[in-house]
Structure formats: C-alpha cells, structure tokens
mmCIF file with all atom_site columns, C-alpha atoms in Angstrom:
data_model
loop_
_atom_site.group_PDB
_atom_site.id
_atom_site.type_symbol
_atom_site.label_atom_id
_atom_site.label_alt_id
_atom_site.label_comp_id
_atom_site.label_asym_id
_atom_site.label_entity_id
_atom_site.label_seq_id
_atom_site.pdbx_PDB_ins_code
_atom_site.Cartn_x
_atom_site.Cartn_y
_atom_site.Cartn_z
_atom_site.occupancy
_atom_site.B_iso_or_equiv
_atom_site.pdbx_formal_charge
_atom_site.auth_seq_id
_atom_site.auth_comp_id
_atom_site.auth_asym_id
_atom_site.auth_atom_id
_atom_site.pdbx_PDB_model_num
ATOM 1   C CA . MET A 1 1   ? -75.711  -36.427 105.361 1.00 93.00 ? 1   MET A CA 1
ATOM 2   C CA . LEU A 1 2   ? -78.164  -38.303 107.572 1.00 98.00 ? 2   LEU A CA 1
ATOM 3   C CA . GLU A 1 3   ? -77.341  -41.500 109.463 1.00 98.00 ? 3   GLU A CA 1
ATOM 4   C CA . VAL A 1 4   ? -80.123  -43.425 111.178 1.00 98.00 ? 4   VAL A CA 1
ATOM 5   C CA . GLU A 1 5   ? -78.669  -46.400 113.052 1.00 98.00 ? 5   GLU A CA 1
ATOM 6   C CA . GLY A 1 6   ? -80.753  -49.103 114.716 1.00 98.00 ? 6   GLY A CA 1
ATOM 7   C CA . VAL A 1 7   ? -83.630  -46.768 115.539 1.00 98.00 ? 7   VAL A CA 1
ATOM 8   C CA . GLY A 1 8   ? -86.774  -47.923 117.283 1.00 98.00 ? 8   GLY A CA 1
ATOM 9   C CA . ALA A 1 9   ? -89.800  -45.669 117.789 1.00 98.00 ? 9   ALA A CA 1
ATOM 10  C CA . GLY A 1 10  ? -93.515  -45.778 118.389 1.00 96.00 ? 10  GLY A CA 1
ATOM 11  C CA . TYR A 1 11  ? -96.493  -44.305 120.164 1.00 94.00 ? 11  TYR A CA 1
ATOM 12  C CA . GLY A 1 12  ? -96.730  -45.125 123.841 1.00 90.00 ? 12  GLY A CA 1
ATOM 13  C CA . ARG A 1 13  ? -96.444  -48.886 124.212 1.00 89.00 ? 13  ARG A CA 1
ATOM 14  C CA . ALA A 1 14  ? -97.110  -49.481 120.513 1.00 94.00 ? 14  ALA A CA 1
ATOM 15  C CA . ARG A 1 15  ? -93.738  -49.935 118.792 1.00 95.00 ? 15  ARG A CA 1
ATOM 16  C CA . VAL A 1 16  ? -93.778  -49.022 115.079 1.00 97.00 ? 16  VAL A CA 1
ATOM 17  C CA . LEU A 1 17  ? -90.096  -49.010 114.052 1.00 98.00 ? 17  LEU A CA 1
ATOM 18  C CA . PHE A 1 18  ? -87.699  -51.842 114.867 1.00 98.00 ? 18  PHE A CA 1
ATOM 19  C CA . ASP A 1 19  ? -83.910  -51.504 114.442 1.00 98.00 ? 19  ASP A CA 1
ATOM 20  C CA . VAL A 1 20  ? -84.231  -49.232 111.389 1.00 98.00 ? 20  VAL A CA 1
ATOM 21  C CA . SER A 1 21  ? -81.036  -48.041 109.704 1.00 98.00 ? 21  SER A CA 1
ATOM 22  C CA . VAL A 1 22  ? -81.103  -45.547 106.828 1.00 98.00 ? 22  VAL A CA 1
ATOM 23  C CA . ARG A 1 23  ? -78.536  -43.244 105.229 1.00 97.00 ? 23  ARG A CA 1
ATOM 24  C CA . ALA A 1 24  ? -79.277  -40.189 103.115 1.00 98.00 ? 24  ALA A CA 1
ATOM 25  C CA . GLU A 1 25  ? -76.202  -38.919 101.303 1.00 97.00 ? 25  GLU A CA 1
ATOM 26  C CA . ALA A 1 26  ? -75.493  -35.318 100.372 1.00 97.00 ? 26  ALA A CA 1
ATOM 27  C CA . GLY A 1 27  ? -76.524  -34.578 96.786  1.00 98.00 ? 27  GLY A CA 1
ATOM 28  C CA . ALA A 1 28  ? -78.799  -37.615 96.517  1.00 98.00 ? 28  ALA A CA 1
ATOM 29  C CA . VAL A 1 29  ? -82.481  -38.485 96.927  1.00 98.00 ? 29  VAL A CA 1
ATOM 30  C CA . THR A 1 30  ? -83.212  -41.379 99.285  1.00 98.00 ? 30  THR A CA 1
ATOM 31  C CA . CYS A 1 31  ? -86.776  -42.607 98.843  1.00 97.00 ? 31  CYS A CA 1
ATOM 32  C CA . VAL A 1 32  ? -88.588  -44.612 101.519 1.00 96.00 ? 32  VAL A CA 1
ATOM 33  C CA . LEU A 1 33  ? -91.199  -46.962 100.073 1.00 94.00 ? 33  LEU A CA 1
ATOM 34  C CA . GLY A 1 34  ? -93.765  -49.262 101.617 1.00 92.00 ? 34  GLY A CA 1
ATOM 35  C CA . ARG A 1 35  ? -97.460  -49.942 102.069 1.00 90.00 ? 35  ARG A CA 1
ATOM 36  C CA . ASN A 1 36  ? -99.625  -47.694 104.212 1.00 90.00 ? 36  ASN A CA 1
ATOM 37  C CA . GLY A 1 37  ? -99.061  -48.238 107.907 1.00 92.00 ? 37  GLY A CA 1
ATOM 38  C CA . VAL A 1 38  ? -95.563  -49.736 107.771 1.00 95.00 ? 38  VAL A CA 1
ATOM 39  C CA . GLY A 1 39  ? -93.863  -46.814 109.541 1.00 96.00 ? 39  GLY A CA 1
ATOM 40  C CA . LYS A 1 40  ? -92.775  -44.402 106.808 1.00 97.00 ? 40  LYS A CA 1
ATOM 41  C CA . THR A 1 41  ? -94.187  -41.235 108.395 1.00 96.00 ? 41  THR A CA 1
ATOM 42  C CA . THR A 1 42  ? -93.120  -42.478 111.835 1.00 97.00 ? 42  THR A CA 1
ATOM 43  C CA . LEU A 1 43  ? -89.567  -42.691 110.519 1.00 98.00 ? 43  LEU A CA 1
ATOM 44  C CA . LEU A 1 44  ? -89.643  -39.130 109.172 1.00 98.00 ? 44  LEU A CA 1
ATOM 45  C CA . ASP A 1 45  ? -91.202  -37.766 112.366 1.00 97.00 ? 45  ASP A CA 1
ATOM 46  C CA . THR A 1 46  ? -88.480  -39.503 114.377 1.00 98.00 ? 46  THR A CA 1
ATOM 47  C CA . VAL A 1 47  ? -85.755  -38.042 112.172 1.00 98.00 ? 47  VAL A CA 1
ATOM 48  C CA . ALA A 1 48  ? -87.321  -34.582 112.601 1.00 97.00 ? 48  ALA A CA 1
ATOM 49  C CA . GLY A 1 49  ? -87.588  -34.972 116.375 1.00 97.00 ? 49  GLY A CA 1
ATOM 50  C CA . LEU A 1 50  ? -91.380  -34.841 116.502 1.00 96.00 ? 50  LEU A CA 1
ATOM 51  C CA . LEU A 1 51  ? -91.348  -38.372 117.873 1.00 97.00 ? 51  LEU A CA 1
ATOM 52  C CA . PRO A 1 52  ? -88.591  -39.586 120.220 1.00 97.00 ? 52  PRO A CA 1
ATOM 53  C CA . ALA A 1 53  ? -86.389  -42.512 119.319 1.00 97.00 ? 53  ALA A CA 1
ATOM 54  C CA . VAL A 1 54  ? -86.574  -45.164 122.024 1.00 97.00 ? 54  VAL A CA 1
ATOM 55  C CA . SER A 1 55  ? -83.402  -46.825 120.770 1.00 97.00 ? 55  SER A CA 1
ATOM 56  C CA . GLY A 1 56  ? -80.630  -46.231 118.262 1.00 98.00 ? 56  GLY A CA 1
ATOM 57  C CA . ARG A 1 57  ? -78.914  -43.098 117.016 1.00 98.00 ? 57  ARG A CA 1
ATOM 58  C CA . ILE A 1 58  ? -79.634  -40.284 114.545 1.00 98.00 ? 58  ILE A CA 1
ATOM 59  C CA . ALA A 1 59  ? -76.785  -38.128 113.226 1.00 98.00 ? 59  ALA A CA 1
ATOM 60  C CA . LEU A 1 60  ? -76.945  -35.127 110.902 1.00 97.00 ? 60  LEU A CA 1
ATOM 61  C CA . ASP A 1 61  ? -73.746  -34.142 109.130 1.00 94.00 ? 61  ASP A CA 1
ATOM 62  C CA . GLY A 1 62  ? -71.787  -36.121 111.708 1.00 95.00 ? 62  GLY A CA 1
ATOM 63  C CA . ARG A 1 63  ? -73.517  -34.558 114.729 1.00 97.00 ? 63  ARG A CA 1
ATOM 64  C CA . ASP A 1 64  ? -75.592  -36.727 117.052 1.00 98.00 ? 64  ASP A CA 1
ATOM 65  C CA . VAL A 1 65  ? -79.077  -35.169 117.133 1.00 98.00 ? 65  VAL A CA 1
ATOM 66  C CA . THR A 1 66  ? -80.945  -38.125 118.666 1.00 98.00 ? 66  THR A CA 1
ATOM 67  C CA . ARG A 1 67  ? -82.018  -36.169 121.741 1.00 97.00 ? 67  ARG A CA 1
ATOM 68  C CA . LEU A 1 68  ? -82.294  -32.701 120.208 1.00 97.00 ? 68  LEU A CA 1
ATOM 69  C CA . ARG A 1 69  ? -85.666  -30.960 120.165 1.00 96.00 ? 69  ARG A CA 1
ATOM 70  C CA . PRO A 1 70  ? -87.177  -30.293 116.700 1.00 95.00 ? 70  PRO A CA 1
ATOM 71  C CA . HIS A 1 71  ? -86.267  -26.576 116.523 1.00 92.00 ? 71  HIS A CA 1
ATOM 72  C CA . LEU A 1 72  ? -82.662  -27.388 117.366 1.00 94.00 ? 72  LEU A CA 1
ATOM 73  C CA . ARG A 1 73  ? -82.575  -29.971 114.567 1.00 95.00 ? 73  ARG A CA 1
ATOM 74  C CA . VAL A 1 74  ? -83.790  -27.249 112.206 1.00 93.00 ? 74  VAL A CA 1
ATOM 75  C CA . ARG A 1 75  ? -80.944  -25.025 113.366 1.00 92.00 ? 75  ARG A CA 1
ATOM 76  C CA . ALA A 1 76  ? -78.562  -27.941 112.851 1.00 94.00 ? 76  ALA A CA 1
ATOM 77  C CA . GLY A 1 77  ? -79.649  -28.137 109.205 1.00 94.00 ? 77  GLY A CA 1
ATOM 78  C CA . LEU A 1 78  ? -82.852  -30.175 108.927 1.00 96.00 ? 78  LEU A CA 1
ATOM 79  C CA . GLY A 1 79  ? -85.781  -28.903 106.865 1.00 95.00 ? 79  GLY A CA 1
ATOM 80  C CA . TYR A 1 80  ? -89.107  -30.781 107.049 1.00 95.00 ? 80  TYR A CA 1
ATOM 81  C CA . ALA A 1 81  ? -92.227  -30.490 104.921 1.00 95.00 ? 81  ALA A CA 1
ATOM 82  C CA . PRO A 1 82  ? -94.701  -32.844 106.639 1.00 91.00 ? 82  PRO A CA 1
ATOM 83  C CA . GLN A 1 83  ? -97.658  -34.590 105.091 1.00 86.00 ? 83  GLN A CA 1
ATOM 84  C CA . GLY A 1 84  ? -100.607 -32.199 104.880 1.00 77.00 ? 84  GLY A CA 1
ATOM 85  C CA . HIS A 1 85  ? -98.556  -29.044 104.249 1.00 73.00 ? 85  HIS A CA 1
ATOM 86  C CA . GLY A 1 86  ? -98.238  -27.754 107.837 1.00 78.00 ? 86  GLY A CA 1
ATOM 87  C CA . THR A 1 87  ? -98.401  -24.074 106.865 1.00 87.00 ? 87  THR A CA 1
ATOM 88  C CA . PHE A 1 88  ? -99.941  -21.285 108.959 1.00 90.00 ? 88  PHE A CA 1
ATOM 89  C CA . ALA A 1 89  ? -103.309 -20.658 107.314 1.00 92.00 ? 89  ALA A CA 1
ATOM 90  C CA . PRO A 1 90  ? -103.945 -17.136 108.749 1.00 94.00 ? 90  PRO A CA 1
ATOM 91  C CA . LEU A 1 91  ? -100.535 -15.856 107.615 1.00 95.00 ? 91  LEU A CA 1
ATOM 92  C CA . THR A 1 92  ? -99.666  -14.752 104.110 1.00 96.00 ? 92  THR A CA 1
ATOM 93  C CA . VAL A 1 93  ? -97.272  -16.679 101.918 1.00 96.00 ? 93  VAL A CA 1
ATOM 94  C CA . ALA A 1 94  ? -94.561  -14.089 102.607 1.00 94.00 ? 94  ALA A CA 1
ATOM 95  C CA . GLU A 1 95  ? -95.186  -14.279 106.359 1.00 94.00 ? 95  GLU A CA 1
ATOM 96  C CA . ASN A 1 96  ? -95.030  -18.085 106.334 1.00 94.00 ? 96  ASN A CA 1
ATOM 97  C CA . ILE A 1 97  ? -91.672  -17.923 104.581 1.00 93.00 ? 97  ILE A CA 1
ATOM 98  C CA . ALA A 1 98  ? -90.347  -15.227 106.921 1.00 90.00 ? 98  ALA A CA 1
ATOM 99  C CA . VAL A 1 99  ? -91.360  -17.142 110.056 1.00 90.00 ? 99  VAL A CA 1
ATOM 100 C CA . ALA A 1 100 ? -89.571  -20.271 108.842 1.00 89.00 ? 100 ALA A CA 1
ATOM 101 C CA . ARG A 1 101 ? -86.370  -18.424 107.941 1.00 86.00 ? 101 ARG A CA 1
ATOM 102 C CA . GLU A 1 102 ? -86.243  -16.507 111.217 1.00 84.00 ? 102 GLU A CA 1
ATOM 103 C CA . ALA A 1 103 ? -86.946  -19.613 113.296 1.00 78.00 ? 103 ALA A CA 1
ATOM 104 C CA . ALA A 1 104 ? -84.013  -21.434 111.699 1.00 75.00 ? 104 ALA A CA 1
ATOM 105 C CA . GLY A 1 105 ? -81.597  -18.653 112.600 1.00 72.00 ? 105 GLY A CA 1
ATOM 106 C CA . ARG A 1 106 ? -79.065  -19.809 110.025 1.00 62.00 ? 106 ARG A CA 1
ATOM 107 C CA . ALA A 1 107 ? -80.250  -18.697 106.577 1.00 57.00 ? 107 ALA A CA 1
ATOM 108 C CA . GLY A 1 108 ? -79.727  -15.385 104.814 1.00 65.00 ? 108 GLY A CA 1
ATOM 109 C CA . PRO A 1 109 ? -82.269  -13.544 102.655 1.00 72.00 ? 109 PRO A CA 1
ATOM 110 C CA . GLU A 1 110 ? -80.829  -15.188 99.546  1.00 79.00 ? 110 GLU A CA 1
ATOM 111 C CA . ALA A 1 111 ? -82.435  -18.441 100.724 1.00 83.00 ? 111 ALA A CA 1
ATOM 112 C CA . VAL A 1 112 ? -85.854  -16.871 100.121 1.00 88.00 ? 112 VAL A CA 1
ATOM 113 C CA . GLN A 1 113 ? -84.957  -15.970 96.549  1.00 90.00 ? 113 GLN A CA 1
ATOM 114 C CA . ASP A 1 114 ? -83.580  -19.444 95.933  1.00 90.00 ? 114 ASP A CA 1
ATOM 115 C CA . ALA A 1 115 ? -86.847  -21.005 97.127  1.00 92.00 ? 115 ALA A CA 1
ATOM 116 C CA . LEU A 1 116 ? -88.957  -18.678 94.990  1.00 94.00 ? 116 LEU A CA 1
ATOM 117 C CA . GLU A 1 117 ? -86.841  -19.499 91.936  1.00 94.00 ? 117 GLU A CA 1
ATOM 118 C CA . LEU A 1 118 ? -87.737  -23.146 92.431  1.00 95.00 ? 118 LEU A CA 1
ATOM 119 C CA . PHE A 1 119 ? -91.434  -22.304 92.915  1.00 96.00 ? 119 PHE A CA 1
ATOM 120 C CA . PRO A 1 120 ? -92.162  -19.214 90.787  1.00 94.00 ? 120 PRO A CA 1
ATOM 121 C CA . ARG A 1 121 ? -95.923  -19.791 91.164  1.00 94.00 ? 121 ARG A CA 1
ATOM 122 C CA . LEU A 1 122 ? -95.560  -18.399 94.688  1.00 96.00 ? 122 LEU A CA 1
ATOM 123 C CA . ARG A 1 123 ? -94.212  -14.987 93.630  1.00 96.00 ? 123 ARG A CA 1
ATOM 124 C CA . PRO A 1 124 ? -97.578  -13.431 92.670  1.00 97.00 ? 124 PRO A CA 1
ATOM 125 C CA . LEU A 1 125 ? -99.151  -14.992 95.777  1.00 97.00 ? 125 LEU A CA 1
ATOM 126 C CA . LEU A 1 126 ? -96.867  -13.515 98.441  1.00 96.00 ? 126 LEU A CA 1
ATOM 127 C CA . ASP A 1 127 ? -99.658  -11.354 99.899  1.00 96.00 ? 127 ASP A CA 1
ATOM 128 C CA . ARG A 1 128 ? -102.283 -14.121 99.851  1.00 97.00 ? 128 ARG A CA 1
ATOM 129 C CA . ARG A 1 129 ? -103.194 -15.956 103.048 1.00 96.00 ? 129 ARG A CA 1
ATOM 130 C CA . ALA A 1 130 ? -101.933 -19.524 103.050 1.00 95.00 ? 130 ALA A CA 1
ATOM 131 C CA . GLY A 1 131 ? -105.414 -20.786 103.907 1.00 94.00 ? 131 GLY A CA 1
ATOM 132 C CA . LEU A 1 132 ? -106.674 -19.522 100.554 1.00 95.00 ? 132 LEU A CA 1
ATOM 133 C CA . LEU A 1 133 ? -104.130 -21.408 98.460  1.00 94.00 ? 133 LEU A CA 1
ATOM 134 C CA . SER A 1 134 ? -104.960 -24.431 96.330  1.00 93.00 ? 134 SER A CA 1
ATOM 135 C CA . GLY A 1 135 ? -103.586 -27.792 97.434  1.00 92.00 ? 135 GLY A CA 1
ATOM 136 C CA . GLY A 1 136 ? -100.724 -27.603 94.958  1.00 93.00 ? 136 GLY A CA 1
ATOM 137 C CA . GLN A 1 137 ? -99.826  -24.042 95.919  1.00 94.00 ? 137 GLN A CA 1
ATOM 138 C CA . ALA A 1 138 ? -99.928  -24.948 99.618  1.00 95.00 ? 138 ALA A CA 1
ATOM 139 C CA . GLN A 1 139 ? -97.613  -27.902 99.015  1.00 94.00 ? 139 GLN A CA 1
ATOM 140 C CA . GLN A 1 140 ? -95.140  -25.718 97.157  1.00 96.00 ? 140 GLN A CA 1
ATOM 141 C CA . LEU A 1 141 ? -95.254  -23.258 100.054 1.00 96.00 ? 141 LEU A CA 1
ATOM 142 C CA . ALA A 1 142 ? -94.613  -26.063 102.546 1.00 95.00 ? 142 ALA A CA 1
ATOM 143 C CA . ILE A 1 143 ? -91.492  -27.130 100.649 1.00 96.00 ? 143 ILE A CA 1
ATOM 144 C CA . ALA A 1 144 ? -90.384  -23.511 100.197 1.00 95.00 ? 144 ALA A CA 1
ATOM 145 C CA . ARG A 1 145 ? -90.707  -22.988 103.959 1.00 94.00 ? 145 ARG A CA 1
ATOM 146 C CA . ALA A 1 146 ? -88.393  -25.945 104.530 1.00 95.00 ? 146 ALA A CA 1
ATOM 147 C CA . LEU A 1 147 ? -85.924  -24.687 101.933 1.00 95.00 ? 147 LEU A CA 1
ATOM 148 C CA . VAL A 1 148 ? -85.606  -21.156 103.341 1.00 93.00 ? 148 VAL A CA 1
ATOM 149 C CA . THR A 1 149 ? -83.992  -22.679 106.421 1.00 91.00 ? 149 THR A CA 1
ATOM 150 C CA . ALA A 1 150 ? -81.017  -23.536 104.150 1.00 90.00 ? 150 ALA A CA 1
ATOM 151 C CA . PRO A 1 151 ? -81.152  -27.225 105.100 1.00 94.00 ? 151 PRO A CA 1
ATOM 152 C CA . LYS A 1 152 ? -78.379  -29.742 104.770 1.00 96.00 ? 152 LYS A CA 1
ATOM 153 C CA . LEU A 1 153 ? -81.110  -32.392 104.842 1.00 98.00 ? 153 LEU A CA 1
ATOM 154 C CA . LEU A 1 154 ? -84.549  -31.875 103.282 1.00 98.00 ? 154 LEU A CA 1
ATOM 155 C CA . VAL A 1 155 ? -87.220  -34.296 104.565 1.00 98.00 ? 155 VAL A CA 1
ATOM 156 C CA . LEU A 1 156 ? -90.434  -34.574 102.537 1.00 97.00 ? 156 LEU A CA 1
ATOM 157 C CA . ASP A 1 157 ? -93.496  -36.632 103.440 1.00 96.00 ? 157 ASP A CA 1
ATOM 158 C CA . GLU A 1 158 ? -95.659  -37.403 100.382 1.00 94.00 ? 158 GLU A CA 1
ATOM 159 C CA . PRO A 1 159 ? -95.109  -34.052 98.662  1.00 94.00 ? 159 PRO A CA 1
ATOM 160 C CA . THR A 1 160 ? -97.267  -34.927 95.630  1.00 92.00 ? 160 THR A CA 1
ATOM 161 C CA . GLU A 1 161 ? -100.288 -36.285 97.515  1.00 89.00 ? 161 GLU A CA 1
ATOM 162 C CA . GLY A 1 162 ? -103.501 -35.043 95.883  1.00 86.00 ? 162 GLY A CA 1
ATOM 163 C CA . ILE A 1 163 ? -101.646 -32.650 93.580  1.00 89.00 ? 163 ILE A CA 1
ATOM 164 C CA . GLN A 1 164 ? -102.458 -32.025 89.911  1.00 90.00 ? 164 GLN A CA 1
ATOM 165 C CA . PRO A 1 165 ? -99.956  -33.505 87.406  1.00 91.00 ? 165 PRO A CA 1
ATOM 166 C CA . SER A 1 166 ? -98.504  -30.187 86.231  1.00 90.00 ? 166 SER A CA 1
ATOM 167 C CA . ILE A 1 167 ? -97.537  -29.217 89.780  1.00 92.00 ? 167 ILE A CA 1
ATOM 168 C CA . VAL A 1 168 ? -96.259  -32.740 90.487  1.00 93.00 ? 168 VAL A CA 1
ATOM 169 C CA . ALA A 1 169 ? -93.807  -32.214 87.616  1.00 93.00 ? 169 ALA A CA 1
ATOM 170 C CA . GLU A 1 170 ? -92.710  -28.880 89.115  1.00 94.00 ? 170 GLU A CA 1
ATOM 171 C CA . ILE A 1 171 ? -92.191  -30.455 92.534  1.00 95.00 ? 171 ILE A CA 1
ATOM 172 C CA . GLU A 1 172 ? -90.166  -33.286 90.969  1.00 96.00 ? 172 GLU A CA 1
ATOM 173 C CA . ALA A 1 173 ? -87.969  -30.758 89.171  1.00 96.00 ? 173 ALA A CA 1
ATOM 174 C CA . ALA A 1 174 ? -87.474  -28.778 92.380  1.00 96.00 ? 174 ALA A CA 1
ATOM 175 C CA . ILE A 1 175 ? -86.436  -31.894 94.322  1.00 97.00 ? 175 ILE A CA 1
ATOM 176 C CA . ARG A 1 176 ? -83.887  -32.776 91.643  1.00 97.00 ? 176 ARG A CA 1
ATOM 177 C CA . ALA A 1 177 ? -82.539  -29.217 91.706  1.00 97.00 ? 177 ALA A CA 1
ATOM 178 C CA . VAL A 1 178 ? -82.216  -29.245 95.500  1.00 97.00 ? 178 VAL A CA 1
ATOM 179 C CA . ALA A 1 179 ? -80.276  -32.516 95.433  1.00 98.00 ? 179 ALA A CA 1
ATOM 180 C CA . ALA A 1 180 ? -78.078  -31.233 92.604  1.00 97.00 ? 180 ALA A CA 1
ATOM 181 C CA . ARG A 1 181 ? -77.009  -28.369 94.877  1.00 95.00 ? 181 ARG A CA 1
ATOM 182 C CA . GLY A 1 182 ? -75.614  -30.890 97.354  1.00 97.00 ? 182 GLY A CA 1
ATOM 183 C CA . THR A 1 183 ? -78.511  -31.204 99.785  1.00 97.00 ? 183 THR A CA 1
ATOM 184 C CA . ALA A 1 184 ? -79.447  -34.653 101.092 1.00 98.00 ? 184 ALA A CA 1
ATOM 185 C CA . VAL A 1 185 ? -83.120  -35.450 100.436 1.00 98.00 ? 185 VAL A CA 1
ATOM 186 C CA . LEU A 1 186 ? -85.115  -38.034 102.403 1.00 98.00 ? 186 LEU A CA 1
ATOM 187 C CA . LEU A 1 187 ? -88.445  -38.609 100.689 1.00 97.00 ? 187 LEU A CA 1
ATOM 188 C CA . VAL A 1 188 ? -91.601  -40.616 101.335 1.00 96.00 ? 188 VAL A CA 1
ATOM 189 C CA . GLU A 1 189 ? -93.674  -40.703 98.152  1.00 90.00 ? 189 GLU A CA 1
ATOM 190 C CA . GLN A 1 190 ? -96.949  -42.563 97.625  1.00 83.00 ? 190 GLN A CA 1
ATOM 191 C CA . TYR A 1 191 ? -96.739  -42.609 93.836  1.00 86.00 ? 191 TYR A CA 1
ATOM 192 C CA . MET A 1 192 ? -94.270  -45.333 92.929  1.00 86.00 ? 192 MET A CA 1
ATOM 193 C CA . ASP A 1 193 ? -93.534  -43.969 89.453  1.00 88.00 ? 193 ASP A CA 1
ATOM 194 C CA . VAL A 1 194 ? -92.577  -40.583 90.909  1.00 92.00 ? 194 VAL A CA 1
ATOM 195 C CA . ALA A 1 195 ? -90.556  -42.219 93.677  1.00 91.00 ? 195 ALA A CA 1
ATOM 196 C CA . LEU A 1 196 ? -88.582  -44.438 91.327  1.00 89.00 ? 196 LEU A CA 1
ATOM 197 C CA . ARG A 1 197 ? -87.894  -41.548 88.940  1.00 93.00 ? 197 ARG A CA 1
ATOM 198 C CA . LEU A 1 198 ? -86.503  -39.428 91.746  1.00 95.00 ? 198 LEU A CA 1
ATOM 199 C CA . ALA A 1 199 ? -84.680  -42.007 93.845  1.00 96.00 ? 199 ALA A CA 1
ATOM 200 C CA . ASP A 1 200 ? -80.920  -42.404 93.834  1.00 97.00 ? 200 ASP A CA 1
ATOM 201 C CA . HIS A 1 201 ? -81.261  -44.788 96.753  1.00 97.00 ? 201 HIS A CA 1
ATOM 202 C CA . ALA A 1 202 ? -84.333  -46.829 97.706  1.00 95.00 ? 202 ALA A CA 1
ATOM 203 C CA . VAL A 1 203 ? -85.356  -48.102 101.131 1.00 96.00 ? 203 VAL A CA 1
ATOM 204 C CA . VAL A 1 204 ? -88.375  -50.389 101.555 1.00 94.00 ? 204 VAL A CA 1
ATOM 205 C CA . LEU A 1 205 ? -90.098  -50.757 104.931 1.00 96.00 ? 205 LEU A CA 1
ATOM 206 C CA . ASP A 1 206 ? -92.430  -53.540 105.974 1.00 95.00 ? 206 ASP A CA 1
ATOM 207 C CA . ALA A 1 207 ? -93.941  -53.881 109.455 1.00 95.00 ? 207 ALA A CA 1
ATOM 208 C CA . GLY A 1 208 ? -91.518  -51.297 110.780 1.00 97.00 ? 208 GLY A CA 1
ATOM 209 C CA . ARG A 1 209 ? -88.365  -52.993 109.484 1.00 97.00 ? 209 ARG A CA 1
ATOM 210 C CA . VAL A 1 210 ? -86.093  -52.361 106.515 1.00 97.00 ? 210 VAL A CA 1
ATOM 211 C CA . VAL A 1 211 ? -86.535  -55.197 104.009 1.00 95.00 ? 211 VAL A CA 1
ATOM 212 C CA . HIS A 1 212 ? -84.508  -53.629 101.195 1.00 93.00 ? 212 HIS A CA 1
ATOM 213 C CA . SER A 1 213 ? -81.905  -50.873 100.990 1.00 94.00 ? 213 SER A CA 1
ATOM 214 C CA . GLY A 1 214 ? -79.692  -50.097 98.052  1.00 93.00 ? 214 GLY A CA 1
ATOM 215 C CA . PRO A 1 215 ? -79.064  -47.965 94.967  1.00 94.00 ? 215 PRO A CA 1
ATOM 216 C CA . ARG A 1 216 ? -82.068  -47.322 92.735  1.00 90.00 ? 216 ARG A CA 1
ATOM 217 C CA . ALA A 1 217 ? -80.533  -49.655 90.139  1.00 85.00 ? 217 ALA A CA 1
ATOM 218 C CA . SER A 1 218 ? -80.743  -52.520 92.652  1.00 85.00 ? 218 SER A CA 1
ATOM 219 C CA . LEU A 1 219 ? -84.542  -52.286 92.697  1.00 80.00 ? 219 LEU A CA 1
ATOM 220 C CA . ASP A 1 220 ? -86.339  -52.730 89.391  1.00 74.00 ? 220 ASP A CA 1
ATOM 221 C CA . ASP A 1 221 ? -90.032  -51.946 89.051  1.00 69.00 ? 221 ASP A CA 1
ATOM 222 C CA . ALA A 1 222 ? -91.087  -55.574 89.479  1.00 73.00 ? 222 ALA A CA 1
ATOM 223 C CA . ASP A 1 223 ? -88.999  -55.907 92.655  1.00 68.00 ? 223 ASP A CA 1
ATOM 224 C CA . ALA A 1 224 ? -90.471  -52.668 94.000  1.00 68.00 ? 224 ALA A CA 1
ATOM 225 C CA . ARG A 1 225 ? -94.036  -53.815 93.434  1.00 70.00 ? 225 ARG A CA 1
ATOM 226 C CA . ARG A 1 226 ? -93.327  -57.220 94.962  1.00 71.00 ? 226 ARG A CA 1
ATOM 227 C CA . LEU A 1 227 ? -91.687  -55.753 98.088  1.00 67.00 ? 227 LEU A CA 1
ATOM 228 C CA . ILE A 1 228 ? -94.364  -53.135 98.588  1.00 71.00 ? 228 ILE A CA 1
ATOM 229 C CA . ALA A 1 229 ? -97.048  -55.818 98.256  1.00 62.00 ? 229 ALA A CA 1
ATOM 230 C CA . ILE A 1 230 ? -95.559  -57.860 101.108 1.00 53.00 ? 230 ILE A CA 1
#
C-alpha cells in the first residue's frame, strides 16, 4: 500500500504539487486524472524518488521512503514504468528484463515467467533489441521490466499513450491481473474511458492540488469530464 501525505514538490523554485495526499491500496487500481500540466507525472516521479518531495511524507507498505533514493525504493517494492517506455534500446528484450530483475535484488526467476505470461507477445522477441520494437511492444516491455522486480506497488505513467487498440486491451487486462494478485497500482492514464474502466479509486488533480478523491463509483463520467475541464 502507498500513502502520500501532504506532499509538495516541484522543479527548482517552481512548485508543482501542493499538499497532495493520495492512497493506493493493495489489490486495487488508483487512477490519477487531470488536464495536461496539472502535476500528474510530477506526482509519480516524486513517489518513485526521481524528484524529491519538499514537504510531506511518502510511505510504502508502512515504511517511510520519503528520503530514499530511487533504487532503494525499487528494492522496497516499487516498480515504475515511466512515460515514454524508459527501456535500454541497445539491449535485447531478455537483457532489459534481466537488468531490471537483478537491480531489484528481491525477485526470483519466477517473476520473469509471470511477466511473460501477462505479455506473451514478448516471448518470440526475447533476442530482439529493444530499440527495434514497435511502440506497443516497447510499452509492454516497460511494464514487464517493472513487474519482474516483484513490486508491491506498480506505478504506470500513461501506459496506453500512442498504442494501437488491440495492445491497449492487452495492457488493460494485464493491469487488472496485477491488481487481482494483490499488488497496489497507481496509474496516470490520458484516455478517460480506459482510466474509468480500470479505476477502483479515482483522484483528480488541478493546479497541483487534489480536487477529488474517492471510489470510482463516486465519480460518474459527467463529473469526471467536468473536473478535468476545470
């Protein structure tokens, strides 16, 4: 479980997040919604440790990780697939997966098989360089890399961006399967229909602040469109 309490963050003197509190429960998908530029990616980068929190607290599975470096958060149970894939283009698919698992230092070889079961398209591509993959294949690899760390919390930033519909459906199914296994999922998703299908809990940001937080049932489609149009 993730607990973000009163977090502020930004870039230099430019503050982006103000007193943001978010929870992501084990076995559930928490979806962060909002217009472009309201702080969604900043929030995920702060959770992952790529950007320091200037105030507040971040806890993972009850452990305070606010000041931990990113690789130590991975070892504590955080898996992150950032926007734009973030794979190593010169390495093969198999090498990308191996590097991620070894860096985490906490996952056995069965984690690789579990990830490949969720993304069977990757099996025949294990010897292909990541830089030669299609956008959809690269996105599946990025999520697989996060999953082979055996995360307690899976953080995904716009995992369906620019992806063909058939692979979007596969990614949706994989996210549901991951949550069903008991993993907490924190998701930023640009496509509202996908987000609202996946979400168990919805958080809406505007100008770096939380303007709505509650179960998916508390936010109907009209409310979502109104809040995101703020």
